[in-house]
Amino acid sequence: TVYDQELLKAIRINAYAYIHGHSVGGTNPSLLEAMATTKINLLLNVDFNIEVGSSAAIYWGKQINSLADIINNVETFSNEYIQKLGNEAKQIIQDRYSWDLIINNIFNYFDTLPMIRLTYTPDTISDLSNNIKKLVGMGFSNIVFMPIDDSSWKNNLEQYIHEYEKI
């Protein structure tokens, strides 16, 4: 197993192909990293690998000789086809798994939730904890804390954290 990220990236970039045999889990980070760097990706044909790899990967099954046959066949791929697979894999990573997209999706999700805004002043900070408990008990999870002004937030941050931890 290679843990050095720079060495691992160099191995993937220079590898002729990447073989991904995970059969459980979901979207696997090693698969995303390989698709971003390796032109030929050979994936076990399970639903979540197919969802990630789409038409940018070659799939093999658990049948006898399935992977061996694919490995032998890969050697016959034209340079154009190999380049097409690599470009498509990189495009999938960019279009579906970039940090900008992930962050936007998270923000969009939170925008769909009911939101409660709580404002407070230094003299009402103790009430903040009780209000949070009540709202969480009612099922609200998207709560925004808004200090009346920046100085009250900075001056009362430690007290706020202490009060929140009591929940």
mmCIF file with all atom_site columns, C-alpha atoms in Angstrom:
data_model
loop_
_atom_site.group_PDB
_atom_site.id
_atom_site.type_symbol
_atom_site.label_atom_id
_atom_site.label_alt_id
_atom_site.label_comp_id
_atom_site.label_asym_id
_atom_site.label_entity_id
_atom_site.label_seq_id
_atom_site.pdbx_PDB_ins_code
_atom_site.Cartn_x
_atom_site.Cartn_y
_atom_site.Cartn_z
_atom_site.occupancy
_atom_site.B_iso_or_equiv
_atom_site.pdbx_formal_charge
_atom_site.auth_seq_id
_atom_site.auth_comp_id
_atom_site.auth_asym_id
_atom_site.auth_atom_id
_atom_site.pdbx_PDB_model_num
ATOM 1   C CA . THR A 1 1   ? 0.000   0.000   0.000   1.00 0.00 ? 1   THR A CA 1
ATOM 2   C CA . VAL A 1 2   ? 1.300   3.448   -0.921  1.00 0.00 ? 2   VAL A CA 1
ATOM 3   C CA . TYR A 1 3   ? 0.407   6.313   1.428   1.00 0.00 ? 3   TYR A CA 1
ATOM 4   C CA . ASP A 1 4   ? 2.698   9.019   0.037   1.00 0.00 ? 4   ASP A CA 1
ATOM 5   C CA . GLN A 1 5   ? 0.215   11.099  -2.017  1.00 0.00 ? 5   GLN A CA 1
ATOM 6   C CA . GLU A 1 6   ? 2.808   12.526  -4.423  1.00 0.00 ? 6   GLU A CA 1
ATOM 7   C CA . LEU A 1 7   ? 4.250   9.072   -5.125  1.00 0.00 ? 7   LEU A CA 1
ATOM 8   C CA . LEU A 1 8   ? 0.753   7.636   -5.544  1.00 0.00 ? 8   LEU A CA 1
ATOM 9   C CA . LYS A 1 9   ? -0.162  10.389  -8.008  1.00 0.00 ? 9   LYS A CA 1
ATOM 10  C CA . ALA A 1 10  ? 3.020   9.719   -10.010 1.00 0.00 ? 10  ALA A CA 1
ATOM 11  C CA . ILE A 1 11  ? 2.233   5.992   -10.088 1.00 0.00 ? 11  ILE A CA 1
ATOM 12  C CA . ARG A 1 12  ? -1.303  6.654   -11.348 1.00 0.00 ? 12  ARG A CA 1
ATOM 13  C CA . ILE A 1 13  ? -0.189  9.133   -13.991 1.00 0.00 ? 13  ILE A CA 1
ATOM 14  C CA . ASN A 1 14  ? 2.423   6.706   -15.330 1.00 0.00 ? 14  ASN A CA 1
ATOM 15  C CA . ALA A 1 15  ? 0.329   3.535   -14.986 1.00 0.00 ? 15  ALA A CA 1
ATOM 16  C CA . TYR A 1 16  ? -0.887  1.903   -18.160 1.00 0.00 ? 16  TYR A CA 1
ATOM 17  C CA . ALA A 1 17  ? -4.207  1.130   -16.441 1.00 0.00 ? 17  ALA A CA 1
ATOM 18  C CA . TYR A 1 18  ? -5.912  1.175   -13.060 1.00 0.00 ? 18  TYR A CA 1
ATOM 19  C CA . ILE A 1 19  ? -7.811  -1.898  -11.802 1.00 0.00 ? 19  ILE A CA 1
ATOM 20  C CA . HIS A 1 20  ? -10.611 -1.146  -9.337  1.00 0.00 ? 20  HIS A CA 1
ATOM 21  C CA . GLY A 1 21  ? -12.081 -4.223  -7.653  1.00 0.00 ? 21  GLY A CA 1
ATOM 22  C CA . HIS A 1 22  ? -14.197 -2.697  -4.885  1.00 0.00 ? 22  HIS A CA 1
ATOM 23  C CA . SER A 1 23  ? -17.617 -4.318  -4.772  1.00 0.00 ? 23  SER A CA 1
ATOM 24  C CA . VAL A 1 24  ? -19.221 -2.573  -1.795  1.00 0.00 ? 24  VAL A CA 1
ATOM 25  C CA . GLY A 1 25  ? -19.350 0.933   -0.439  1.00 0.00 ? 25  GLY A CA 1
ATOM 26  C CA . GLY A 1 26  ? -20.330 3.679   -2.821  1.00 0.00 ? 26  GLY A CA 1
ATOM 27  C CA . THR A 1 27  ? -18.293 6.353   -4.540  1.00 0.00 ? 27  THR A CA 1
ATOM 28  C CA . ASN A 1 28  ? -14.733 5.386   -3.690  1.00 0.00 ? 28  ASN A CA 1
ATOM 29  C CA . PRO A 1 29  ? -12.137 8.187   -3.403  1.00 0.00 ? 29  PRO A CA 1
ATOM 30  C CA . SER A 1 30  ? -9.415  5.993   -4.936  1.00 0.00 ? 30  SER A CA 1
ATOM 31  C CA . LEU A 1 31  ? -11.610 5.499   -8.013  1.00 0.00 ? 31  LEU A CA 1
ATOM 32  C CA . LEU A 1 32  ? -12.145 9.252   -8.363  1.00 0.00 ? 32  LEU A CA 1
ATOM 33  C CA . GLU A 1 33  ? -8.412  9.896   -7.991  1.00 0.00 ? 33  GLU A CA 1
ATOM 34  C CA . ALA A 1 34  ? -7.590  7.227   -10.573 1.00 0.00 ? 34  ALA A CA 1
ATOM 35  C CA . MET A 1 35  ? -10.121 8.552   -13.066 1.00 0.00 ? 35  MET A CA 1
ATOM 36  C CA . ALA A 1 36  ? -8.615  12.017  -12.697 1.00 0.00 ? 36  ALA A CA 1
ATOM 37  C CA . THR A 1 37  ? -5.129  10.751  -13.588 1.00 0.00 ? 37  THR A CA 1
ATOM 38  C CA . THR A 1 38  ? -5.208  7.362   -15.353 1.00 0.00 ? 38  THR A CA 1
ATOM 39  C CA . LYS A 1 39  ? -6.369  6.973   -18.959 1.00 0.00 ? 39  LYS A CA 1
ATOM 40  C CA . ILE A 1 40  ? -7.547  3.356   -18.758 1.00 0.00 ? 40  ILE A CA 1
ATOM 41  C CA . ASN A 1 41  ? -9.724  2.402   -15.792 1.00 0.00 ? 41  ASN A CA 1
ATOM 42  C CA . LEU A 1 42  ? -10.796 -1.236  -15.430 1.00 0.00 ? 42  LEU A CA 1
ATOM 43  C CA . LEU A 1 43  ? -13.678 -1.424  -12.969 1.00 0.00 ? 43  LEU A CA 1
ATOM 44  C CA . LEU A 1 44  ? -15.578 -4.289  -11.390 1.00 0.00 ? 44  LEU A CA 1
ATOM 45  C CA . ASN A 1 45  ? -19.075 -4.075  -12.869 1.00 0.00 ? 45  ASN A CA 1
ATOM 46  C CA . VAL A 1 46  ? -21.137 -3.143  -9.820  1.00 0.00 ? 46  VAL A CA 1
ATOM 47  C CA . ASP A 1 47  ? -23.754 -0.396  -9.812  1.00 0.00 ? 47  ASP A CA 1
ATOM 48  C CA . PHE A 1 48  ? -21.814 2.343   -8.036  1.00 0.00 ? 48  PHE A CA 1
ATOM 49  C CA . ASN A 1 49  ? -18.666 1.779   -10.160 1.00 0.00 ? 49  ASN A CA 1
ATOM 50  C CA . ILE A 1 50  ? -20.775 1.944   -13.320 1.00 0.00 ? 50  ILE A CA 1
ATOM 51  C CA . GLU A 1 51  ? -22.467 5.118   -12.057 1.00 0.00 ? 51  GLU A CA 1
ATOM 52  C CA . VAL A 1 52  ? -19.079 6.776   -11.489 1.00 0.00 ? 52  VAL A CA 1
ATOM 53  C CA . GLY A 1 53  ? -17.198 5.403   -14.505 1.00 0.00 ? 53  GLY A CA 1
ATOM 54  C CA . SER A 1 54  ? -20.024 5.657   -17.012 1.00 0.00 ? 54  SER A CA 1
ATOM 55  C CA . SER A 1 55  ? -18.675 5.110   -20.545 1.00 0.00 ? 55  SER A CA 1
ATOM 56  C CA . ALA A 1 56  ? -15.169 6.269   -19.562 1.00 0.00 ? 56  ALA A CA 1
ATOM 57  C CA . ALA A 1 57  ? -14.198 2.902   -18.073 1.00 0.00 ? 57  ALA A CA 1
ATOM 58  C CA . ILE A 1 58  ? -13.949 -0.742  -19.087 1.00 0.00 ? 58  ILE A CA 1
ATOM 59  C CA . TYR A 1 59  ? -15.895 -3.195  -16.915 1.00 0.00 ? 59  TYR A CA 1
ATOM 60  C CA . TRP A 1 60  ? -15.112 -6.736  -15.827 1.00 0.00 ? 60  TRP A CA 1
ATOM 61  C CA . GLY A 1 61  ? -17.079 -9.285  -13.855 1.00 0.00 ? 61  GLY A CA 1
ATOM 62  C CA . LYS A 1 62  ? -16.322 -11.955 -11.282 1.00 0.00 ? 62  LYS A CA 1
ATOM 63  C CA . GLN A 1 63  ? -16.583 -14.720 -13.878 1.00 0.00 ? 63  GLN A CA 1
ATOM 64  C CA . ILE A 1 64  ? -13.494 -16.830 -14.525 1.00 0.00 ? 64  ILE A CA 1
ATOM 65  C CA . ASN A 1 65  ? -11.062 -15.084 -16.907 1.00 0.00 ? 65  ASN A CA 1
ATOM 66  C CA . SER A 1 66  ? -13.186 -11.927 -17.155 1.00 0.00 ? 66  SER A CA 1
ATOM 67  C CA . LEU A 1 67  ? -10.446 -9.612  -15.907 1.00 0.00 ? 67  LEU A CA 1
ATOM 68  C CA . ALA A 1 68  ? -7.680  -11.582 -17.669 1.00 0.00 ? 68  ALA A CA 1
ATOM 69  C CA . ASP A 1 69  ? -9.519  -11.317 -20.989 1.00 0.00 ? 69  ASP A CA 1
ATOM 70  C CA . ILE A 1 70  ? -10.002 -7.563  -20.529 1.00 0.00 ? 70  ILE A CA 1
ATOM 71  C CA . ILE A 1 71  ? -6.319  -7.062  -19.656 1.00 0.00 ? 71  ILE A CA 1
ATOM 72  C CA . ASN A 1 72  ? -5.304  -8.947  -22.809 1.00 0.00 ? 72  ASN A CA 1
ATOM 73  C CA . ASN A 1 73  ? -7.785  -6.921  -24.867 1.00 0.00 ? 73  ASN A CA 1
ATOM 74  C CA . VAL A 1 74  ? -6.594  -3.561  -23.490 1.00 0.00 ? 74  VAL A CA 1
ATOM 75  C CA . GLU A 1 75  ? -3.262  -4.089  -25.228 1.00 0.00 ? 75  GLU A CA 1
ATOM 76  C CA . THR A 1 76  ? -5.088  -3.840  -28.566 1.00 0.00 ? 76  THR A CA 1
ATOM 77  C CA . PHE A 1 77  ? -6.657  -0.414  -27.843 1.00 0.00 ? 77  PHE A CA 1
ATOM 78  C CA . SER A 1 78  ? -5.646  2.343   -30.239 1.00 0.00 ? 78  SER A CA 1
ATOM 79  C CA . ASN A 1 79  ? -3.955  5.447   -28.861 1.00 0.00 ? 79  ASN A CA 1
ATOM 80  C CA . GLU A 1 80  ? -7.001  7.478   -29.923 1.00 0.00 ? 80  GLU A CA 1
ATOM 81  C CA . TYR A 1 81  ? -9.359  5.234   -27.956 1.00 0.00 ? 81  TYR A CA 1
ATOM 82  C CA . ILE A 1 82  ? -7.098  5.338   -24.884 1.00 0.00 ? 82  ILE A CA 1
ATOM 83  C CA . GLN A 1 83  ? -6.966  9.140   -25.099 1.00 0.00 ? 83  GLN A CA 1
ATOM 84  C CA . LYS A 1 84  ? -10.768 9.267   -25.472 1.00 0.00 ? 84  LYS A CA 1
ATOM 85  C CA . LEU A 1 85  ? -11.243 7.146   -22.328 1.00 0.00 ? 85  LEU A CA 1
ATOM 86  C CA . GLY A 1 86  ? -8.823  9.335   -20.365 1.00 0.00 ? 86  GLY A CA 1
ATOM 87  C CA . ASN A 1 87  ? -10.385 12.594  -21.512 1.00 0.00 ? 87  ASN A CA 1
ATOM 88  C CA . GLU A 1 88  ? -13.891 11.360  -20.753 1.00 0.00 ? 88  GLU A CA 1
ATOM 89  C CA . ALA A 1 89  ? -12.827 10.168  -17.276 1.00 0.00 ? 89  ALA A CA 1
ATOM 90  C CA . LYS A 1 90  ? -11.308 13.550  -16.481 1.00 0.00 ? 90  LYS A CA 1
ATOM 91  C CA . GLN A 1 91  ? -14.442 15.294  -17.739 1.00 0.00 ? 91  GLN A CA 1
ATOM 92  C CA . ILE A 1 92  ? -16.628 13.130  -15.484 1.00 0.00 ? 92  ILE A CA 1
ATOM 93  C CA . ILE A 1 93  ? -14.497 14.078  -12.480 1.00 0.00 ? 93  ILE A CA 1
ATOM 94  C CA . GLN A 1 94  ? -14.689 17.756  -13.391 1.00 0.00 ? 94  GLN A CA 1
ATOM 95  C CA . ASP A 1 95  ? -18.449 17.713  -14.101 1.00 0.00 ? 95  ASP A CA 1
ATOM 96  C CA . ARG A 1 96  ? -19.629 15.521  -11.205 1.00 0.00 ? 96  ARG A CA 1
ATOM 97  C CA . TYR A 1 97  ? -17.028 15.498  -8.446  1.00 0.00 ? 97  TYR A CA 1
ATOM 98  C CA . SER A 1 98  ? -15.257 18.873  -8.313  1.00 0.00 ? 98  SER A CA 1
ATOM 99  C CA . TRP A 1 99  ? -15.119 20.642  -4.951  1.00 0.00 ? 99  TRP A CA 1
ATOM 100 C CA . ASP A 1 100 ? -16.988 23.648  -6.377  1.00 0.00 ? 100 ASP A CA 1
ATOM 101 C CA . LEU A 1 101 ? -19.859 21.405  -7.426  1.00 0.00 ? 101 LEU A CA 1
ATOM 102 C CA . ILE A 1 102 ? -19.906 19.544  -4.112  1.00 0.00 ? 102 ILE A CA 1
ATOM 103 C CA . ILE A 1 103 ? -19.923 22.775  -2.099  1.00 0.00 ? 103 ILE A CA 1
ATOM 104 C CA . ASN A 1 104 ? -22.677 24.260  -4.273  1.00 0.00 ? 104 ASN A CA 1
ATOM 105 C CA . ASN A 1 105 ? -24.763 21.099  -3.838  1.00 0.00 ? 105 ASN A CA 1
ATOM 106 C CA . ILE A 1 106 ? -24.349 21.261  -0.066  1.00 0.00 ? 106 ILE A CA 1
ATOM 107 C CA . PHE A 1 107 ? -25.379 24.920  0.048   1.00 0.00 ? 107 PHE A CA 1
ATOM 108 C CA . ASN A 1 108 ? -28.335 24.213  -2.261  1.00 0.00 ? 108 ASN A CA 1
ATOM 109 C CA . TYR A 1 109 ? -29.430 21.368  0.030   1.00 0.00 ? 109 TYR A CA 1
ATOM 110 C CA . PHE A 1 110 ? -29.331 23.587  3.106   1.00 0.00 ? 110 PHE A CA 1
ATOM 111 C CA . ASP A 1 111 ? -31.308 26.228  1.217   1.00 0.00 ? 111 ASP A CA 1
ATOM 112 C CA . THR A 1 112 ? -34.181 23.726  0.967   1.00 0.00 ? 112 THR A CA 1
ATOM 113 C CA . LEU A 1 113 ? -34.363 23.251  4.739   1.00 0.00 ? 113 LEU A CA 1
ATOM 114 C CA . PRO A 1 114 ? -36.452 25.444  7.014   1.00 0.00 ? 114 PRO A CA 1
ATOM 115 C CA . MET A 1 115 ? -34.127 28.012  8.563   1.00 0.00 ? 115 MET A CA 1
ATOM 116 C CA . ILE A 1 116 ? -34.301 29.709  11.914  1.00 0.00 ? 116 ILE A CA 1
ATOM 117 C CA . ARG A 1 117 ? -32.215 32.796  12.617  1.00 0.00 ? 117 ARG A CA 1
ATOM 118 C CA . LEU A 1 118 ? -31.424 33.527  16.231  1.00 0.00 ? 118 LEU A CA 1
ATOM 119 C CA . THR A 1 119 ? -30.101 36.921  17.213  1.00 0.00 ? 119 THR A CA 1
ATOM 120 C CA . TYR A 1 120 ? -28.634 37.649  20.589  1.00 0.00 ? 120 TYR A CA 1
ATOM 121 C CA . THR A 1 121 ? -26.818 40.211  22.666  1.00 0.00 ? 121 THR A CA 1
ATOM 122 C CA . PRO A 1 122 ? -24.327 39.594  25.462  1.00 0.00 ? 122 PRO A CA 1
ATOM 123 C CA . ASP A 1 123 ? -27.096 39.724  28.066  1.00 0.00 ? 123 ASP A CA 1
ATOM 124 C CA . THR A 1 124 ? -29.235 37.134  26.210  1.00 0.00 ? 124 THR A CA 1
ATOM 125 C CA . ILE A 1 125 ? -26.506 34.578  25.492  1.00 0.00 ? 125 ILE A CA 1
ATOM 126 C CA . SER A 1 126 ? -27.801 32.216  28.188  1.00 0.00 ? 126 SER A CA 1
ATOM 127 C CA . ASP A 1 127 ? -31.229 32.222  26.532  1.00 0.00 ? 127 ASP A CA 1
ATOM 128 C CA . LEU A 1 128 ? -29.574 31.146  23.280  1.00 0.00 ? 128 LEU A CA 1
ATOM 129 C CA . SER A 1 129 ? -28.818 27.692  24.659  1.00 0.00 ? 129 SER A CA 1
ATOM 130 C CA . ASN A 1 130 ? -32.425 27.151  25.761  1.00 0.00 ? 130 ASN A CA 1
ATOM 131 C CA . ASN A 1 131 ? -33.761 28.328  22.408  1.00 0.00 ? 131 ASN A CA 1
ATOM 132 C CA . ILE A 1 132 ? -31.440 25.954  20.555  1.00 0.00 ? 132 ILE A CA 1
ATOM 133 C CA . LYS A 1 133 ? -32.614 23.028  22.674  1.00 0.00 ? 133 LYS A CA 1
ATOM 134 C CA . LYS A 1 134 ? -36.247 23.854  21.905  1.00 0.00 ? 134 LYS A CA 1
ATOM 135 C CA . LEU A 1 135 ? -35.649 24.210  18.162  1.00 0.00 ? 135 LEU A CA 1
ATOM 136 C CA . VAL A 1 136 ? -33.640 20.999  17.907  1.00 0.00 ? 136 VAL A CA 1
ATOM 137 C CA . GLY A 1 137 ? -36.421 19.246  19.836  1.00 0.00 ? 137 GLY A CA 1
ATOM 138 C CA . MET A 1 138 ? -38.880 20.527  17.222  1.00 0.00 ? 138 MET A CA 1
ATOM 139 C CA . GLY A 1 139 ? -36.788 19.017  14.419  1.00 0.00 ? 139 GLY A CA 1
ATOM 140 C CA . PHE A 1 140 ? -34.953 22.090  13.173  1.00 0.00 ? 140 PHE A CA 1
ATOM 141 C CA . SER A 1 141 ? -31.353 21.451  12.223  1.00 0.00 ? 141 SER A CA 1
ATOM 142 C CA . ASN A 1 142 ? -30.578 24.483  10.058  1.00 0.00 ? 142 ASN A CA 1
ATOM 143 C CA . ILE A 1 143 ? -30.071 27.199  12.652  1.00 0.00 ? 143 ILE A CA 1
ATOM 144 C CA . VAL A 1 144 ? -28.066 30.347  11.927  1.00 0.00 ? 144 VAL A CA 1
ATOM 145 C CA . PHE A 1 145 ? -26.624 32.328  14.825  1.00 0.00 ? 145 PHE A CA 1
ATOM 146 C CA . MET A 1 146 ? -26.484 36.051  14.211  1.00 0.00 ? 146 MET A CA 1
ATOM 147 C CA . PRO A 1 147 ? -24.810 38.310  16.744  1.00 0.00 ? 147 PRO A CA 1
ATOM 148 C CA . ILE A 1 148 ? -26.224 41.802  16.988  1.00 0.00 ? 148 ILE A CA 1
ATOM 149 C CA . ASP A 1 149 ? -22.797 43.193  16.082  1.00 0.00 ? 149 ASP A CA 1
ATOM 150 C CA . ASP A 1 150 ? -19.302 41.865  15.527  1.00 0.00 ? 150 ASP A CA 1
ATOM 151 C CA . SER A 1 151 ? -18.029 42.992  18.918  1.00 0.00 ? 151 SER A CA 1
ATOM 152 C CA . SER A 1 152 ? -20.690 40.998  20.775  1.00 0.00 ? 152 SER A CA 1
ATOM 153 C CA . TRP A 1 153 ? -19.722 37.880  18.815  1.00 0.00 ? 153 TRP A CA 1
ATOM 154 C CA . LYS A 1 154 ? -16.022 38.291  19.483  1.00 0.00 ? 154 LYS A CA 1
ATOM 155 C CA . ASN A 1 155 ? -16.490 39.243  23.113  1.00 0.00 ? 155 ASN A CA 1
ATOM 156 C CA . ASN A 1 156 ? -18.833 36.365  23.850  1.00 0.00 ? 156 ASN A CA 1
ATOM 157 C CA . LEU A 1 157 ? -17.434 33.576  21.692  1.00 0.00 ? 157 LEU A CA 1
ATOM 158 C CA . GLU A 1 158 ? -16.067 31.570  24.596  1.00 0.00 ? 158 GLU A CA 1
ATOM 159 C CA . GLN A 1 159 ? -19.298 31.884  26.543  1.00 0.00 ? 159 GLN A CA 1
ATOM 160 C CA . TYR A 1 160 ? -21.309 30.959  23.454  1.00 0.00 ? 160 TYR A CA 1
ATOM 161 C CA . ILE A 1 161 ? -19.233 27.811  22.880  1.00 0.00 ? 161 ILE A CA 1
ATOM 162 C CA . HIS A 1 162 ? -19.589 26.867  26.540  1.00 0.00 ? 162 HIS A CA 1
ATOM 163 C CA . GLU A 1 163 ? -23.368 27.341  26.416  1.00 0.00 ? 163 GLU A CA 1
ATOM 164 C CA . TYR A 1 164 ? -23.702 25.398  23.147  1.00 0.00 ? 164 TYR A CA 1
ATOM 165 C CA . GLU A 1 165 ? -21.674 22.455  24.460  1.00 0.00 ? 165 GLU A CA 1
ATOM 166 C CA . LYS A 1 166 ? -24.178 22.012  27.289  1.00 0.00 ? 166 LYS A CA 1
ATOM 167 C CA . ILE A 1 167 ? -26.780 20.938  24.745  1.00 0.00 ? 167 ILE A CA 1
#
